[in-house]
Amino acid sequence: MKYVIAAAALLGLCIQAHAATATRGGFGQLADGTKVEAVTLSNGAGMSAKIMTLGATLQSLIVPDKAGHKEDVVLGYDTAQEYLSRPDYFGASVGRYANRIAKGKFSLDGKTYTLVTNDGPNHLHGGTKGFDKRMWKIDSVSSGPDAKVVLSYVSADGEEGYPGELKVTATYSLNDRNELKLEYRATTSKPTVLNLTNHSYFNLSGNDARDVMGDMVTLHAARFTPVNATLIPTGERKAVSGTVFDFQTAHRVGDRIRDARDQQIRFGRGYDHNFIVDGNAGTLRPAARVEDPVSGRVLEISITAPGIQFYTGNFLDGTYFGKGQRAYRQGDAICLEPGVFPDSPNHPDFPTSRLNPGQTYMNTIVYKFGTK
Ligand code: GLA
């Protein structure tokens, strides 16, 4: 009997040691009084992720460095209201269509749809009030080997000009192997187009201590989609080899970012391009790796989407003050946004962004952290 109890206690300890926990709490309120909730997922390996209901946003992500120091590796704000007032999509779930749609126009089954143009001549990140600015609902919160939160949002037929009522869920889960998994799912009542992604700004130095120019980046992509001056794909799928877009082996971000001989760098003010991830879309496969040689933090991203937007925070100009009153400046972060290609609704030969009733849209992203 004694042994049985001892064995049971040991088993209990083991289970506990491998459990990740989800804790529900508040994250203040918006100027109009709307209360914002947050769920913190924590594991036994020192990582924790805070997700808030406004925008199903990854508000903070604490990750240990090689010495075990736990610091925040994503940009953001200290208060929920700032996420609404300052449009940089920090950590947000972006939709209905992440990235750009040329001139805010597309057609589906012979009907033309007109969306707001909120980025020069183009539509960007779902419009004036995209999913990043909506209140999501917490459907469930659970602890266990995977600490998990499921958030949902119902986008009305015609919202921001898009057809169909869209029911969306975002599921964040964290395990003890330092993998934060994010799954977007959606169904629609009418044929529509969509591209859901997460817009986290990673800065692996911790608490935005340094810019990301020294980070080593690998992108598992032999080709990318060049853009015009307004960052709309030209339609070409260009080989990266021999260009400043070749990250097939690790390169410092800053090494070639000022190479203005490449018109694409001029158009993007640096990197702001969709890379075509090698392998089969729909299969979870490695897309990118980022390493900060100073802190030793390493981030590996696996995705199911066909592409990933690599953006180096080129529009951050120091006017926005983020967490801890840090001014965010150009080159302070790396965004890696998995999705279909920009402007897909206007490029019939790009992987489709169309969703029909009866189908389920899926986009899975795994962010795995480690140290070197
Ligand atoms: C995306 C775009 C960028 C920029 C940011 C938000 O990553 O590709 O051009 O609009 O979002 O500022």
mmCIF file of C-alpha atoms and ligand atoms in Angstrom:
data_model
loop_
_atom_site.group_PDB
_atom_site.id
_atom_site.type_symbol
_atom_site.label_atom_id
_atom_site.label_comp_id
_atom_site.label_asym_id
_atom_site.label_seq_id
_atom_site.Cartn_x
_atom_site.Cartn_y
_atom_site.Cartn_z
ATOM 1 C CA MET A 1 0.000 0.000 0.000
ATOM 2 C CA LYS A 2 2.814 2.354 1.024
ATOM 3 C CA TYR A 3 4.444 1.822 -2.354
ATOM 4 C CA VAL A 4 1.236 2.416 -4.212
ATOM 5 C CA ILE A 5 0.778 5.743 -2.438
ATOM 6 C CA ALA A 6 4.418 6.683 -3.072
ATOM 7 C CA ALA A 7 4.109 5.726 -6.720
ATOM 8 C CA ALA A 8 0.876 7.689 -7.043
ATOM 9 C CA ALA A 9 2.506 10.728 -5.414
ATOM 10 C CA LEU A 10 5.473 10.488 -7.800
ATOM 11 C CA LEU A 11 3.166 10.206 -10.765
ATOM 12 C CA GLY A 12 1.292 13.232 -9.476
ATOM 13 C CA LEU A 13 4.536 15.187 -9.271
ATOM 14 C CA CYS A 14 5.518 14.160 -12.787
ATOM 15 C CA ILE A 15 2.158 15.199 -14.157
ATOM 16 C CA GLN A 16 2.442 18.508 -12.356
ATOM 17 C CA ALA A 17 5.988 19.091 -13.629
ATOM 18 C CA HIS A 18 4.756 18.669 -17.180
ATOM 19 C CA ALA A 19 1.611 20.686 -16.866
ATOM 20 C CA ALA A 20 1.127 24.077 -18.382
ATOM 21 C CA THR A 21 -1.431 26.384 -16.867
ATOM 22 C CA ALA A 22 -3.907 28.877 -18.224
ATOM 23 C CA THR A 23 -4.987 31.743 -15.997
ATOM 24 C CA ARG A 24 -7.821 34.087 -16.788
ATOM 25 C CA GLY A 25 -7.670 37.730 -15.748
ATOM 26 C CA GLY A 26 -8.435 41.286 -16.802
ATOM 27 C CA PHE A 27 -6.488 43.637 -19.034
ATOM 28 C CA GLY A 28 -8.101 46.930 -18.114
ATOM 29 C CA GLN A 29 -10.731 48.637 -20.200
ATOM 30 C CA LEU A 30 -11.112 50.686 -23.334
ATOM 31 C CA ALA A 31 -11.920 54.405 -23.305
ATOM 32 C CA ASP A 32 -15.602 53.544 -23.900
ATOM 33 C CA GLY A 33 -15.646 51.352 -20.797
ATOM 34 C CA THR A 34 -15.478 47.979 -22.578
ATOM 35 C CA LYS A 35 -13.661 45.522 -20.353
ATOM 36 C CA VAL A 36 -10.783 43.622 -21.907
ATOM 37 C CA GLU A 37 -9.920 40.159 -20.668
ATOM 38 C CA ALA A 38 -6.629 38.294 -20.904
ATOM 39 C CA VAL A 39 -5.490 34.714 -20.518
ATOM 40 C CA THR A 40 -1.930 33.888 -19.536
ATOM 41 C CA LEU A 41 -0.520 30.548 -20.633
ATOM 42 C CA SER A 42 2.550 29.468 -18.633
ATOM 43 C CA ASN A 43 4.676 26.355 -18.824
ATOM 44 C CA GLY A 44 7.237 24.742 -16.537
ATOM 45 C CA ALA A 45 10.116 25.876 -18.745
ATOM 46 C CA GLY A 46 9.856 29.586 -17.982
ATOM 47 C CA MET A 47 7.744 30.684 -20.915
ATOM 48 C CA SER A 48 4.461 32.543 -20.702
ATOM 49 C CA ALA A 49 2.149 34.108 -23.250
ATOM 50 C CA LYS A 50 -0.542 36.657 -22.520
ATOM 51 C CA ILE A 51 -3.415 36.832 -24.979
ATOM 52 C CA MET A 52 -6.089 39.513 -24.746
ATOM 53 C CA THR A 53 -9.625 39.571 -26.093
ATOM 54 C CA LEU A 54 -9.089 42.805 -28.042
ATOM 55 C CA GLY A 55 -7.885 41.544 -31.412
ATOM 56 C CA ALA A 56 -7.120 38.053 -30.012
ATOM 57 C CA THR A 57 -3.750 39.723 -29.529
ATOM 58 C CA LEU A 58 -0.551 38.151 -28.246
ATOM 59 C CA GLN A 59 0.147 40.951 -25.782
ATOM 60 C CA SER A 60 3.310 39.606 -24.204
ATOM 61 C CA LEU A 61 5.571 36.625 -24.657
ATOM 62 C CA ILE A 62 8.093 35.921 -21.943
ATOM 63 C CA VAL A 63 10.958 33.672 -22.983
ATOM 64 C CA PRO A 64 14.181 32.790 -21.120
ATOM 65 C CA ASP A 65 17.513 33.712 -22.706
ATOM 66 C CA LYS A 66 20.609 31.474 -22.617
ATOM 67 C CA ALA A 67 21.316 32.573 -19.021
ATOM 68 C CA GLY A 68 17.720 31.907 -17.988
ATOM 69 C CA HIS A 69 16.647 35.588 -17.869
ATOM 70 C CA LYS A 70 12.959 35.809 -18.654
ATOM 71 C CA GLU A 71 12.078 38.772 -20.822
ATOM 72 C CA ASP A 72 9.397 39.880 -23.245
ATOM 73 C CA VAL A 73 10.187 39.163 -26.911
ATOM 74 C CA VAL A 74 7.252 40.926 -28.596
ATOM 75 C CA LEU A 75 6.505 44.611 -29.036
ATOM 76 C CA GLY A 76 3.227 45.996 -27.785
ATOM 77 C CA TYR A 77 1.560 48.411 -25.413
ATOM 78 C CA ASP A 78 0.920 48.408 -21.681
ATOM 79 C CA THR A 79 -2.759 49.309 -22.052
ATOM 80 C CA ALA A 80 -5.531 47.937 -24.252
ATOM 81 C CA GLN A 81 -6.679 51.372 -25.432
ATOM 82 C CA GLU A 82 -3.280 52.062 -27.016
ATOM 83 C CA TYR A 83 -3.732 49.021 -29.258
ATOM 84 C CA LEU A 84 -6.846 50.713 -30.639
ATOM 85 C CA SER A 85 -5.439 54.215 -30.973
ATOM 86 C CA ARG A 86 -2.104 53.331 -32.565
ATOM 87 C CA PRO A 87 -2.475 51.231 -35.662
ATOM 88 C CA ASP A 88 0.560 48.974 -35.849
ATOM 89 C CA TYR A 89 -1.145 45.610 -35.324
ATOM 90 C CA PHE A 90 1.277 44.613 -32.562
ATOM 91 C CA GLY A 91 0.655 40.907 -31.863
ATOM 92 C CA ALA A 92 -2.836 41.113 -33.324
ATOM 93 C CA SER A 93 -4.925 38.562 -35.143
ATOM 94 C CA VAL A 94 -5.348 40.237 -38.490
ATOM 95 C CA GLY A 95 -8.329 39.767 -40.832
ATOM 96 C CA ARG A 96 -10.372 39.409 -42.784
ATOM 97 C CA TYR A 97 -7.559 39.800 -45.260
ATOM 98 C CA ALA A 98 -4.115 40.244 -43.770
ATOM 99 C CA ASN A 99 -1.785 42.224 -46.048
ATOM 100 C CA ARG A 100 -2.890 44.141 -49.135
ATOM 101 C CA ILE A 101 -5.634 43.992 -51.728
ATOM 102 C CA ALA A 102 -4.855 46.247 -54.686
ATOM 103 C CA LYS A 103 -7.054 49.340 -54.866
ATOM 104 C CA GLY A 104 -9.417 47.671 -52.383
ATOM 105 C CA LYS A 105 -11.166 45.784 -55.162
ATOM 106 C CA PHE A 106 -11.714 42.154 -56.023
ATOM 107 C CA SER A 107 -14.382 40.146 -57.755
ATOM 108 C CA LEU A 108 -15.946 36.862 -56.879
ATOM 109 C CA ASP A 109 -18.327 34.920 -59.129
ATOM 110 C CA GLY A 110 -18.743 37.953 -61.359
ATOM 111 C CA LYS A 111 -19.518 40.455 -58.605
ATOM 112 C CA THR A 112 -17.078 43.246 -57.743
ATOM 113 C CA TYR A 113 -16.486 44.110 -54.098
ATOM 114 C CA THR A 114 -15.097 47.440 -52.960
ATOM 115 C CA LEU A 115 -13.183 47.698 -49.708
ATOM 116 C CA VAL A 116 -11.800 50.729 -47.931
ATOM 117 C CA THR A 117 -8.370 51.919 -49.096
ATOM 118 C CA ASN A 118 -6.446 52.525 -45.883
ATOM 119 C CA ASP A 119 -2.876 52.148 -47.162
ATOM 120 C CA GLY A 120 -2.309 54.629 -49.971
ATOM 121 C CA PRO A 121 -4.284 53.272 -52.923
ATOM 122 C CA ASN A 122 -4.704 49.816 -51.335
ATOM 123 C CA HIS A 123 -6.675 47.935 -48.706
ATOM 124 C CA LEU A 124 -4.560 46.731 -45.767
ATOM 125 C CA HIS A 125 -5.130 44.254 -42.929
ATOM 126 C CA GLY A 126 -8.903 44.035 -43.150
ATOM 127 C CA GLY A 127 -9.748 47.728 -43.307
ATOM 128 C CA THR A 128 -10.617 50.494 -40.860
ATOM 129 C CA LYS A 129 -11.907 48.161 -38.192
ATOM 130 C CA GLY A 130 -10.337 44.819 -38.868
ATOM 131 C CA PHE A 131 -10.204 41.814 -36.549
ATOM 132 C CA ASP A 132 -7.332 43.437 -34.640
ATOM 133 C CA LYS A 133 -9.759 46.103 -33.386
ATOM 134 C CA ARG A 134 -12.660 43.761 -32.561
ATOM 135 C CA MET A 135 -13.531 42.244 -29.225
ATOM 136 C CA TRP A 136 -13.160 38.477 -29.364
ATOM 137 C CA LYS A 137 -14.918 36.126 -26.973
ATOM 138 C CA ILE A 138 -13.169 33.581 -24.800
ATOM 139 C CA ASP A 139 -14.776 30.207 -25.616
ATOM 140 C CA SER A 140 -12.652 28.022 -23.381
ATOM 141 C CA VAL A 141 -9.577 28.037 -21.187
ATOM 142 C CA SER A 142 -7.795 24.882 -20.089
ATOM 143 C CA SER A 143 -4.634 23.697 -18.348
ATOM 144 C CA GLY A 144 -2.831 20.408 -18.962
ATOM 145 C CA PRO A 145 0.055 19.223 -21.115
ATOM 146 C CA ASP A 146 -1.068 22.070 -23.376
ATOM 147 C CA ALA A 147 -2.383 25.197 -21.729
ATOM 148 C CA LYS A 148 -4.955 26.516 -24.119
ATOM 149 C CA VAL A 149 -7.321 29.362 -24.863
ATOM 150 C CA VAL A 150 -9.896 29.393 -27.648
ATOM 151 C CA LEU A 151 -11.158 32.790 -28.776
ATOM 152 C CA SER A 152 -13.894 33.421 -31.292
ATOM 153 C CA TYR A 153 -15.337 36.226 -33.333
ATOM 154 C CA VAL A 154 -18.334 36.380 -35.646
ATOM 155 C CA SER A 155 -17.900 38.831 -38.493
ATOM 156 C CA ALA A 156 -21.225 39.942 -39.947
ATOM 157 C CA ASP A 157 -22.037 39.517 -43.623
ATOM 158 C CA GLY A 158 -20.739 42.663 -45.331
ATOM 159 C CA GLU A 159 -18.463 43.759 -42.491
ATOM 160 C CA GLU A 160 -15.749 46.023 -43.919
ATOM 161 C CA GLY A 161 -17.175 45.215 -47.353
ATOM 162 C CA TYR A 162 -16.462 41.458 -47.360
ATOM 163 C CA PRO A 163 -19.206 38.980 -48.286
ATOM 164 C CA GLY A 164 -20.504 36.231 -45.999
ATOM 165 C CA GLU A 165 -20.908 35.856 -42.280
ATOM 166 C CA LEU A 166 -17.551 34.563 -41.112
ATOM 167 C CA LYS A 167 -17.186 32.564 -37.895
ATOM 168 C CA VAL A 168 -13.588 32.614 -36.751
ATOM 169 C CA THR A 169 -11.651 30.961 -33.951
ATOM 170 C CA ALA A 170 -8.095 31.552 -32.786
ATOM 171 C CA THR A 171 -6.646 28.843 -30.537
ATOM 172 C CA TYR A 172 -3.420 29.537 -28.708
ATOM 173 C CA SER A 173 -1.737 26.663 -26.858
ATOM 174 C CA LEU A 174 1.574 26.352 -25.037
ATOM 175 C CA ASN A 175 3.392 23.164 -24.087
ATOM 176 C CA ASP A 176 6.482 22.391 -22.048
ATOM 177 C CA ARG A 177 8.678 22.127 -25.127
ATOM 178 C CA ASN A 178 8.382 25.900 -25.495
ATOM 179 C CA GLU A 179 6.080 25.645 -28.481
ATOM 180 C CA LEU A 180 3.362 28.220 -28.773
ATOM 181 C CA LYS A 181 0.858 27.010 -31.327
ATOM 182 C CA LEU A 182 -1.707 29.220 -32.981
ATOM 183 C CA GLU A 183 -4.534 27.854 -35.068
ATOM 184 C CA TYR A 184 -6.939 29.986 -37.040
ATOM 185 C CA ARG A 185 -10.143 28.374 -38.283
ATOM 186 C CA ALA A 186 -13.078 29.915 -40.114
ATOM 187 C CA THR A 187 -16.329 29.034 -41.837
ATOM 188 C CA THR A 188 -18.500 31.237 -44.011
ATOM 189 C CA SER A 189 -22.163 31.553 -45.012
ATOM 190 C CA LYS A 190 -21.312 32.737 -48.568
ATOM 191 C CA PRO A 191 -18.268 32.418 -50.828
ATOM 192 C CA THR A 192 -15.666 34.908 -49.624
ATOM 193 C CA VAL A 193 -11.934 35.624 -49.458
ATOM 194 C CA LEU A 194 -9.810 35.666 -46.338
ATOM 195 C CA ASN A 195 -6.289 35.565 -44.977
ATOM 196 C CA LEU A 196 -5.969 35.328 -41.209
ATOM 197 C CA THR A 197 -2.606 35.716 -39.561
ATOM 198 C CA ASN A 198 -0.865 36.882 -36.449
ATOM 199 C CA HIS A 199 1.126 40.102 -36.616
ATOM 200 C CA SER A 200 3.621 39.697 -33.779
ATOM 201 C CA TYR A 201 6.683 41.927 -33.828
ATOM 202 C CA PHE A 202 9.517 39.783 -32.487
ATOM 203 C CA ASN A 203 12.533 41.268 -30.783
ATOM 204 C CA LEU A 204 14.532 38.442 -29.272
ATOM 205 C CA SER A 205 16.928 40.741 -27.375
ATOM 206 C CA GLY A 206 14.302 40.904 -24.617
ATOM 207 C CA ASN A 207 12.300 43.984 -23.594
ATOM 208 C CA ASP A 208 13.379 45.662 -26.841
ATOM 209 C CA ALA A 209 16.951 46.121 -25.586
ATOM 210 C CA ARG A 210 18.469 46.313 -29.085
ATOM 211 C CA ASP A 211 17.280 46.522 -32.674
ATOM 212 C CA VAL A 212 17.117 43.360 -34.776
ATOM 213 C CA MET A 213 19.818 44.210 -37.332
ATOM 214 C CA GLY A 214 22.189 41.691 -35.731
ATOM 215 C CA ASP A 215 19.647 38.867 -35.724
ATOM 216 C CA MET A 216 20.475 35.906 -37.931
ATOM 217 C CA VAL A 217 17.532 34.993 -40.133
ATOM 218 C CA THR A 218 16.924 31.866 -42.182
ATOM 219 C CA LEU A 219 13.911 31.652 -44.486
ATOM 220 C CA HIS A 220 13.055 28.308 -46.043
ATOM 221 C CA ALA A 221 12.059 29.905 -49.294
ATOM 222 C CA ALA A 222 13.669 29.617 -52.698
ATOM 223 C CA ARG A 223 11.344 32.242 -54.171
ATOM 224 C CA PHE A 224 9.550 35.408 -53.199
ATOM 225 C CA THR A 225 6.883 37.608 -54.752
ATOM 226 C CA PRO A 226 8.347 40.966 -55.908
ATOM 227 C CA VAL A 227 6.108 43.998 -55.478
ATOM 228 C CA ASN A 228 5.394 47.331 -57.130
ATOM 229 C CA ALA A 229 5.953 50.695 -55.430
ATOM 230 C CA THR A 230 2.739 50.304 -53.389
ATOM 231 C CA LEU A 231 3.774 46.823 -52.196
ATOM 232 C CA ILE A 232 1.343 44.903 -54.403
ATOM 233 C CA PRO A 233 2.821 41.727 -55.962
ATOM 234 C CA THR A 234 3.650 42.055 -59.637
ATOM 235 C CA GLY A 235 2.621 38.415 -60.092
ATOM 236 C CA GLU A 236 6.160 37.184 -60.607
ATOM 237 C CA ARG A 237 7.630 34.406 -58.441
ATOM 238 C CA LYS A 238 11.289 35.277 -58.358
ATOM 239 C CA ALA A 239 14.202 33.060 -57.317
ATOM 240 C CA VAL A 240 15.957 34.546 -54.273
ATOM 241 C CA SER A 241 19.376 33.207 -55.193
ATOM 242 C CA GLY A 242 21.815 35.950 -56.110
ATOM 243 C CA THR A 243 19.576 38.596 -54.480
ATOM 244 C CA VAL A 244 19.449 40.275 -51.061
ATOM 245 C CA PHE A 245 16.341 38.152 -50.481
ATOM 246 C CA ASP A 246 18.335 34.938 -50.234
ATOM 247 C CA PHE A 247 17.963 33.820 -46.617
ATOM 248 C CA GLN A 248 18.156 30.129 -47.469
ATOM 249 C CA THR A 249 21.221 30.103 -45.270
ATOM 250 C CA ALA A 250 21.365 32.343 -42.202
ATOM 251 C CA HIS A 251 22.173 36.017 -42.771
ATOM 252 C CA ARG A 252 22.280 39.020 -40.472
ATOM 253 C CA VAL A 253 19.163 41.092 -41.100
ATOM 254 C CA GLY A 254 21.195 44.268 -41.348
ATOM 255 C CA ASP A 255 23.811 43.023 -43.807
ATOM 256 C CA ARG A 256 21.889 43.720 -46.991
ATOM 257 C CA ILE A 257 18.882 45.740 -45.830
ATOM 258 C CA ARG A 258 20.412 49.006 -47.130
ATOM 259 C CA ASP A 259 21.327 47.644 -50.528
ATOM 260 C CA ALA A 260 19.385 50.195 -52.526
ATOM 261 C CA ARG A 261 20.719 48.804 -55.795
ATOM 262 C CA ASP A 262 17.827 46.383 -55.393
ATOM 263 C CA GLN A 263 14.648 48.240 -56.267
ATOM 264 C CA GLN A 264 12.665 45.830 -54.069
ATOM 265 C CA ILE A 265 14.547 47.101 -51.008
ATOM 266 C CA ARG A 266 13.702 50.670 -52.023
ATOM 267 C CA PHE A 267 10.019 49.817 -52.439
ATOM 268 C CA GLY A 268 9.881 48.075 -49.059
ATOM 269 C CA ARG A 269 12.186 50.516 -47.220
ATOM 270 C CA GLY A 270 13.890 47.285 -46.262
ATOM 271 C CA TYR A 271 12.230 43.894 -46.108
ATOM 272 C CA ASP A 272 8.453 43.869 -46.449
ATOM 273 C CA HIS A 273 7.930 40.934 -48.790
ATOM 274 C CA ASN A 274 6.103 37.667 -49.097
ATOM 275 C CA PHE A 275 8.339 34.605 -49.322
ATOM 276 C CA ILE A 276 7.037 31.418 -50.922
ATOM 277 C CA VAL A 277 7.751 28.777 -48.336
ATOM 278 C CA ASP A 278 9.292 25.566 -49.709
ATOM 279 C CA GLY A 279 7.300 22.363 -49.538
ATOM 280 C CA ASN A 280 3.587 21.717 -49.648
ATOM 281 C CA ALA A 281 1.111 24.270 -48.384
ATOM 282 C CA GLY A 282 -1.345 22.613 -46.017
ATOM 283 C CA THR A 283 1.481 20.633 -44.384
ATOM 284 C CA LEU A 284 3.150 21.947 -41.264
ATOM 285 C CA ARG A 285 6.746 22.632 -42.309
ATOM 286 C CA PRO A 286 9.636 24.904 -41.262
ATOM 287 C CA ALA A 287 9.363 28.433 -42.623
ATOM 288 C CA ALA A 288 11.769 30.612 -40.691
ATOM 289 C CA ARG A 289 14.404 30.705 -37.983
ATOM 290 C CA VAL A 290 15.584 33.784 -36.098
ATOM 291 C CA GLU A 291 18.555 33.806 -33.752
ATOM 292 C CA ASP A 292 19.740 36.623 -31.553
ATOM 293 C CA PRO A 293 23.440 35.846 -31.018
ATOM 294 C CA VAL A 294 23.650 38.061 -27.913
ATOM 295 C CA SER A 295 20.777 36.704 -25.804
ATOM 296 C CA GLY A 296 21.071 33.303 -27.460
ATOM 297 C CA ARG A 297 17.307 33.159 -28.037
ATOM 298 C CA VAL A 298 16.209 31.207 -31.082
ATOM 299 C CA LEU A 299 12.767 31.249 -32.666
ATOM 300 C CA GLU A 300 11.707 28.652 -35.215
ATOM 301 C CA ILE A 301 8.422 29.062 -37.048
ATOM 302 C CA SER A 302 6.581 26.220 -38.748
ATOM 303 C CA ILE A 303 3.526 26.956 -40.830
ATOM 304 C CA THR A 304 0.851 25.384 -43.008
ATOM 305 C CA ALA A 305 0.337 28.485 -45.160
ATOM 306 C CA PRO A 306 1.873 28.867 -48.629
ATOM 307 C CA GLY A 307 3.773 32.061 -47.792
ATOM 308 C CA ILE A 308 5.254 34.210 -45.064
ATOM 309 C CA GLN A 309 5.562 38.007 -45.030
ATOM 310 C CA PHE A 310 8.975 39.042 -43.733
ATOM 311 C CA TYR A 311 8.700 42.627 -42.479
ATOM 312 C CA THR A 312 11.405 44.452 -40.529
ATOM 313 C CA GLY A 313 9.298 47.115 -38.815
ATOM 314 C CA ASN A 314 10.148 49.651 -41.514
ATOM 315 C CA PHE A 315 7.237 51.929 -40.659
ATOM 316 C CA LEU A 316 8.092 52.234 -36.967
ATOM 317 C CA ASP A 317 9.310 55.812 -36.708
ATOM 318 C CA GLY A 318 9.768 56.448 -33.013
ATOM 319 C CA THR A 319 6.480 58.291 -32.567
ATOM 320 C CA TYR A 320 4.836 55.363 -30.772
ATOM 321 C CA PHE A 321 5.858 54.514 -27.266
ATOM 322 C CA GLY A 322 5.399 50.903 -26.373
ATOM 323 C CA LYS A 323 5.692 48.821 -23.236
ATOM 324 C CA GLY A 324 7.739 50.514 -20.532
ATOM 325 C CA GLN A 325 7.669 53.793 -22.525
ATOM 326 C CA ARG A 326 10.187 52.523 -25.093
ATOM 327 C CA ALA A 327 10.102 54.385 -28.402
ATOM 328 C CA TYR A 328 9.790 51.889 -31.219
ATOM 329 C CA ARG A 329 11.996 52.752 -34.197
ATOM 330 C CA GLN A 330 12.624 51.369 -37.649
ATOM 331 C CA GLY A 331 14.304 47.959 -37.492
ATOM 332 C CA ASP A 332 13.201 47.237 -33.933
ATOM 333 C CA ALA A 333 11.402 44.034 -34.799
ATOM 334 C CA ILE A 334 10.915 41.180 -37.190
ATOM 335 C CA CYS A 335 7.419 40.250 -38.270
ATOM 336 C CA LEU A 336 6.867 36.877 -39.862
ATOM 337 C CA GLU A 337 3.258 36.677 -40.990
ATOM 338 C CA PRO A 338 2.210 33.321 -42.445
ATOM 339 C CA GLY A 339 -0.622 33.381 -44.942
ATOM 340 C CA VAL A 340 -1.625 33.276 -48.557
ATOM 341 C CA PHE A 341 0.148 35.767 -50.806
ATOM 342 C CA PRO A 342 -0.766 39.464 -50.740
ATOM 343 C CA ASP A 343 -3.487 40.473 -53.210
ATOM 344 C CA SER A 344 -4.342 36.826 -53.981
ATOM 345 C CA PRO A 345 -7.982 37.638 -54.864
ATOM 346 C CA ASN A 346 -6.595 39.505 -57.907
ATOM 347 C CA HIS A 347 -4.065 36.832 -58.896
ATOM 348 C CA PRO A 348 -5.900 33.702 -60.061
ATOM 349 C CA ASP A 349 -2.608 31.787 -60.296
ATOM 350 C CA PHE A 350 -1.658 32.443 -56.635
ATOM 351 C CA PRO A 351 -2.781 29.922 -53.983
ATOM 352 C CA THR A 352 -6.437 30.646 -53.433
ATOM 353 C CA SER A 353 -7.799 32.835 -50.663
ATOM 354 C CA ARG A 354 -11.354 31.749 -51.417
ATOM 355 C CA LEU A 355 -13.532 30.016 -48.837
ATOM 356 C CA ASN A 356 -16.859 28.404 -49.720
ATOM 357 C CA PRO A 357 -19.713 27.519 -47.386
ATOM 358 C CA GLY A 358 -19.174 24.003 -46.030
ATOM 359 C CA GLN A 359 -15.378 24.347 -46.079
ATOM 360 C CA THR A 360 -13.211 25.094 -43.053
ATOM 361 C CA TYR A 361 -10.355 27.538 -43.430
ATOM 362 C CA MET A 362 -7.246 26.592 -41.451
ATOM 363 C CA ASN A 363 -3.974 28.352 -40.794
ATOM 364 C CA THR A 364 -1.635 26.791 -38.226
ATOM 365 C CA ILE A 365 1.503 28.462 -36.897
ATOM 366 C CA VAL A 366 3.976 27.000 -34.405
ATOM 367 C CA TYR A 367 6.467 29.328 -32.723
ATOM 368 C CA LYS A 368 9.162 27.239 -31.062
ATOM 369 C CA PHE A 369 11.659 28.891 -28.746
ATOM 370 C CA GLY A 370 15.043 27.690 -27.625
ATOM 371 C CA THR A 371 18.522 28.985 -26.863
ATOM 372 C CA LYS A 372 21.915 28.563 -28.382
HETATM 373 C C1 GLA B 1 2.451 44.493 -42.701
HETATM 374 C C2 GLA B 1 2.768 45.173 -43.971
HETATM 375 C C3 GLA B 1 3.616 46.353 -43.701
HETATM 376 C C4 GLA B 1 2.962 47.262 -42.698
HETATM 377 C C5 GLA B 1 2.679 46.515 -41.441
HETATM 378 C C6 GLA B 1 1.908 47.329 -40.444
HETATM 379 O O1 GLA B 1 3.457 43.693 -42.287
HETATM 380 O O2 GLA B 1 3.351 44.333 -44.924
HETATM 381 O O3 GLA B 1 3.833 47.040 -44.899
HETATM 382 O O4 GLA B 1 1.784 47.761 -43.216
HETATM 383 O O5 GLA B 1 1.955 45.354 -41.730
HETATM 384 O O6 GLA B 1 2.457 48.571 -40.232
#
